[in-house]
PDB file of C-alpha atoms in Angstrom:
ATOM      1  CA  MET A1205      -4.019 -22.183  16.339  1.00  0.00           C
ATOM      2  CA  ASP A1206      -4.645 -22.097  12.594  1.00  0.00           C
ATOM      3  CA  MET A1207      -3.832 -19.118  10.391  1.00  0.00           C
ATOM      4  CA  ASN A1208      -5.564 -17.656   7.357  1.00  0.00           C
ATOM      5  CA  ASN A1209      -3.461 -14.713   6.175  1.00  0.00           C
ATOM      6  CA  VAL A1210      -2.917 -13.823   2.526  1.00  0.00           C
ATOM      7  CA  SER A1211      -0.728 -11.027   1.137  1.00  0.00           C
ATOM      8  CA  ILE A1212      -0.636  -9.952  -2.499  1.00  0.00           C
ATOM      9  CA  THR A1213       0.859  -7.090  -4.482  1.00  0.00           C
ATOM     10  CA  GLY A1214      -0.092  -5.978  -7.948  1.00  0.00           C
ATOM     11  CA  ARG A1215      -1.634  -3.223 -10.047  1.00  0.00           C
ATOM     12  CA  VAL A1216      -5.281  -2.240  -9.965  1.00  0.00           C
ATOM     13  CA  GLY A1217      -6.834  -3.310 -13.275  1.00  0.00           C
ATOM     14  CA  GLN A1218      -9.823  -0.965 -13.239  1.00  0.00           C
ATOM     15  CA  ASP A1219     -11.136   1.817 -11.047  1.00  0.00           C
ATOM     16  CA  PRO A1220     -12.548   0.380  -7.805  1.00  0.00           C
ATOM     17  CA  VAL A1221     -16.247  -0.422  -7.605  1.00  0.00           C
ATOM     18  CA  ILE A1222     -17.892   0.994  -4.478  1.00  0.00           C
ATOM     19  CA  ALA A1223     -21.304  -0.393  -3.522  1.00  0.00           C
ATOM     20  CA  GLN A1224     -23.449  -1.202  -0.506  1.00  0.00           C
ATOM     21  CA  THR A1225     -24.442  -4.460   1.127  1.00  0.00           C
ATOM     22  CA  ARG A1226     -28.126  -5.234   1.697  1.00  0.00           C
ATOM     23  CA  GLY A1227     -27.577  -3.932   5.225  1.00  0.00           C
ATOM     24  CA  GLY A1228     -26.441  -0.543   3.895  1.00  0.00           C
ATOM     25  CA  HIS A1229     -22.704  -0.887   4.590  1.00  0.00           C
ATOM     26  CA  ASP A1230     -20.200   0.313   1.982  1.00  0.00           C
ATOM     27  CA  TYR A1231     -17.771  -2.141   0.421  1.00  0.00           C
ATOM     28  CA  ALA A1232     -15.223  -1.982  -2.389  1.00  0.00           C
ATOM     29  CA  ARG A1233     -14.329  -4.484  -5.099  1.00  0.00           C
ATOM     30  CA  LEU A1234     -10.840  -4.359  -6.578  1.00  0.00           C
ATOM     31  CA  SER A1235      -9.431  -6.244  -9.554  1.00  0.00           C
ATOM     32  CA  ILE A1236      -5.699  -6.813  -9.012  1.00  0.00           C
ATOM     33  CA  ALA A1237      -3.206  -7.992 -11.666  1.00  0.00           C
ATOM     34  CA  CYS A1238      -0.436 -10.081 -10.086  1.00  0.00           C
ATOM     35  CA  ASN A1239       2.420 -10.807 -12.478  1.00  0.00           C
ATOM     36  CA  LEU A1240       4.324 -14.011 -11.775  1.00  0.00           C
ATOM     37  CA  GLY A1241       7.509 -15.115 -13.525  1.00  0.00           C
ATOM     38  CA  ALA A1242       9.657 -13.082 -15.898  1.00  0.00           C
ATOM     39  CA  GLY A1243      10.186 -12.619 -19.616  1.00  0.00           C
ATOM     40  CA  GLU A1244       8.470 -15.226 -21.781  1.00  0.00           C
ATOM     41  CA  ASN A1245       7.376 -17.110 -18.665  1.00  0.00           C
ATOM     42  CA  GLN A1246       5.518 -14.159 -17.127  1.00  0.00           C
ATOM     43  CA  GLN A1247       1.856 -14.805 -16.401  1.00  0.00           C
ATOM     44  CA  THR A1248      -0.759 -12.384 -15.119  1.00  0.00           C
ATOM     45  CA  HIS A1249      -3.186 -13.697 -12.527  1.00  0.00           C
ATOM     46  CA  TRP A1250      -6.297 -11.604 -11.855  1.00  0.00           C
ATOM     47  CA  ILE A1251      -7.488 -11.584  -8.256  1.00  0.00           C
ATOM     48  CA  THR A1252     -10.704  -9.960  -7.060  1.00  0.00           C
ATOM     49  CA  ALA A1253     -10.424  -8.424  -3.599  1.00  0.00           C
ATOM     50  CA  TRP A1254     -13.538  -7.659  -1.549  1.00  0.00           C
ATOM     51  CA  VAL A1255     -12.981  -4.850   0.982  1.00  0.00           C
ATOM     52  CA  TYR A1256     -15.521  -4.673   3.833  1.00  0.00           C
ATOM     53  CA  ASN A1257     -13.446  -2.938   6.529  1.00  0.00           C
ATOM     54  CA  PRO A1258     -14.968   0.604   6.714  1.00  0.00           C
ATOM     55  CA  GLY A1259     -11.616   2.362   7.174  1.00  0.00           C
ATOM     56  CA  LEU A1260     -10.112   0.538   4.207  1.00  0.00           C
ATOM     57  CA  VAL A1261     -13.175   1.221   2.030  1.00  0.00           C
ATOM     58  CA  LYS A1262     -12.618   4.938   2.703  1.00  0.00           C
ATOM     59  CA  ILE A1263      -8.957   4.659   1.671  1.00  0.00           C
ATOM     60  CA  VAL A1264      -9.978   2.847  -1.524  1.00  0.00           C
ATOM     61  CA  GLN A1265     -12.569   5.553  -2.309  1.00  0.00           C
ATOM     62  CA  GLU A1266     -10.125   8.402  -1.758  1.00  0.00           C
ATOM     63  CA  HIS A1267      -6.783   7.048  -2.986  1.00  0.00           C
ATOM     64  CA  VAL A1268      -6.997   3.939  -5.192  1.00  0.00           C
ATOM     65  CA  GLN A1269      -7.321   4.128  -8.970  1.00  0.00           C
ATOM     66  CA  LYS A1270      -6.700   2.065 -12.078  1.00  0.00           C
ATOM     67  CA  GLY A1271      -3.019   1.340 -12.708  1.00  0.00           C
ATOM     68  CA  GLN A1272      -1.891   1.954  -9.131  1.00  0.00           C
ATOM     69  CA  GLN A1273       0.423  -0.562  -7.489  1.00  0.00           C
ATOM     70  CA  ILE A1274      -0.895  -1.710  -4.110  1.00  0.00           C
ATOM     71  CA  GLY A1275      -0.339  -4.380  -1.504  1.00  0.00           C
ATOM     72  CA  LEU A1276      -3.153  -6.145   0.309  1.00  0.00           C
ATOM     73  CA  ASP A1277      -3.260  -8.246   3.477  1.00  0.00           C
ATOM     74  CA  GLY A1278      -6.478 -10.194   3.936  1.00  0.00           C
ATOM     75  CA  GLN A1279      -8.017 -13.614   4.385  1.00  0.00           C
ATOM     76  CA  LEU A1280      -9.529 -16.321   2.217  1.00  0.00           C
ATOM     77  CA  GLN A1281     -13.221 -17.049   2.748  1.00  0.00           C
ATOM     78  CA  VAL A1282     -15.483 -19.641   1.179  1.00  0.00           C
ATOM     79  CA  GLN A1283     -18.711 -18.352  -0.338  1.00  0.00           C
ATOM     80  CA  LYS A1284     -21.378 -21.038  -0.655  1.00  0.00           C
ATOM     81  CA  THR A1285     -24.061 -20.613  -3.318  1.00  0.00           C
ATOM     82  CA  GLU A1286     -26.644 -22.700  -5.086  1.00  0.00           C
ATOM     83  CA  GLU A1287     -27.454 -22.337  -8.786  1.00  0.00           C
ATOM     84  CA  ASN A1288     -30.073 -24.458 -10.546  1.00  0.00           C
ATOM     85  CA  GLY A1289     -30.074 -26.876  -7.612  1.00  0.00           C
ATOM     86  CA  GLU A1290     -26.289 -27.293  -7.770  1.00  0.00           C
ATOM     87  CA  LYS A1291     -24.303 -26.326  -4.674  1.00  0.00           C
ATOM     88  CA  ARG A1292     -21.064 -24.450  -5.311  1.00  0.00           C
ATOM     89  CA  GLU A1293     -18.215 -23.116  -3.235  1.00  0.00           C
ATOM     90  CA  LYS A1294     -16.066 -20.199  -4.333  1.00  0.00           C
ATOM     91  CA  LEU A1295     -12.865 -19.034  -2.651  1.00  0.00           C
ATOM     92  CA  GLN A1296     -12.729 -15.259  -2.126  1.00  0.00           C
ATOM     93  CA  PHE A1297      -9.986 -12.856  -1.033  1.00  0.00           C
ATOM     94  CA  VAL A1298     -11.530 -10.609   1.636  1.00  0.00           C
ATOM     95  CA  LEU A1299     -10.315  -7.631   3.680  1.00  0.00           C
ATOM     96  CA  SER A1300     -12.692  -7.319   6.603  1.00  0.00           C
ATOM     97  CA  GLY A1301     -10.970  -7.790   9.947  1.00  0.00           C
ATOM     98  CA  TYR A1302      -8.743  -5.547  11.987  1.00  0.00           C
ATOM     99  CA  ARG A1303      -5.634  -7.283  10.614  1.00  0.00           C
ATOM    100  CA  SER A1304      -6.526  -6.409   7.031  1.00  0.00           C
ATOM    101  CA  GLN A1305      -4.303  -3.785   5.403  1.00  0.00           C
ATOM    102  CA  ILE A1306      -3.937  -1.863   2.159  1.00  0.00           C
ATOM    103  CA  TYR A1307      -0.512  -0.499   1.213  1.00  0.00           C
ATOM    104  CA  LEU A1308      -0.452   2.225  -1.434  1.00  0.00           C
ATOM    105  CA  MET A1309       2.868   1.498  -3.120  1.00  0.00           C
ATOM    106  CA  ALA A1310       3.013   3.566  -6.317  1.00  0.00           C
ATOM    107  CA  ARG A1311       0.746   5.789  -8.338  1.00  0.00           C
ATOM    108  CA  PRO A1312      -0.373   4.714 -11.805  1.00  0.00           C
ATOM    109  CA  ARG A1313       2.473   4.697 -14.319  1.00  0.00           C
ATOM    110  CA  ASN A1314       1.027   7.728 -16.130  1.00  0.00           C
ATOM    111  CA  ALA A1315       0.669   9.885 -12.964  1.00  0.00           C
ATOM    112  CA  SER A1316       3.094  12.774 -12.546  1.00  0.00           C
ATOM    113  CA  SER A1317       3.494  12.875  -8.744  1.00  0.00           C
ATOM    114  CA  GLY A1318       5.359  10.404  -6.531  1.00  0.00           C
ATOM    115  CA  ALA A1319       4.014   8.030  -3.892  1.00  0.00           C
ATOM    116  CA  ASP A1320       5.597   9.832  -0.930  1.00  0.00           C
ATOM    117  CA  ASP A1321       2.325  11.433   0.178  1.00  0.00           C
ATOM    118  CA  LEU A1322       0.227   8.276  -0.008  1.00  0.00           C
ATOM    119  CA  PRO A1323      -1.143   7.068   3.342  1.00  0.00           C
ATOM    120  CA  GLU A1324      -0.701   3.517   4.570  1.00  0.00           C
ATOM    121  CA  GLY A1325      -4.104   1.951   5.094  1.00  0.00           C
ATOM    122  CA  ASP A1326      -4.833   0.567   8.487  1.00  0.00           C
ATOM    123  CA  ALA A1327      -8.079   0.489  10.356  1.00  0.00           C
TER     124      ALA A1327
END
């Protein structure tokens, strides 16, 4: 059996975007900054996460904000599009299935309260 599981941690780069699919289902889009390396060799990689799991969308709406450190477990999916007659494939990080998770690790650096009361996101 093949596996497609991806886990990342990082800080939320902007407040989450909540929208609806054409079918009327809520989803969330998160921009996550993942810092790799240290010192002069540190690089920030920006990853867009698409959250379609209804329970996780609710957690994002109620608890996730810019600057917060979070962990995400999801899957990679290929989105196929066509622009000006040219076919393209784009790899996306998606949280949609029952194995998808969001871990609220730490509040934004400027927040005064601790992370002890943050729920762990499972659906």
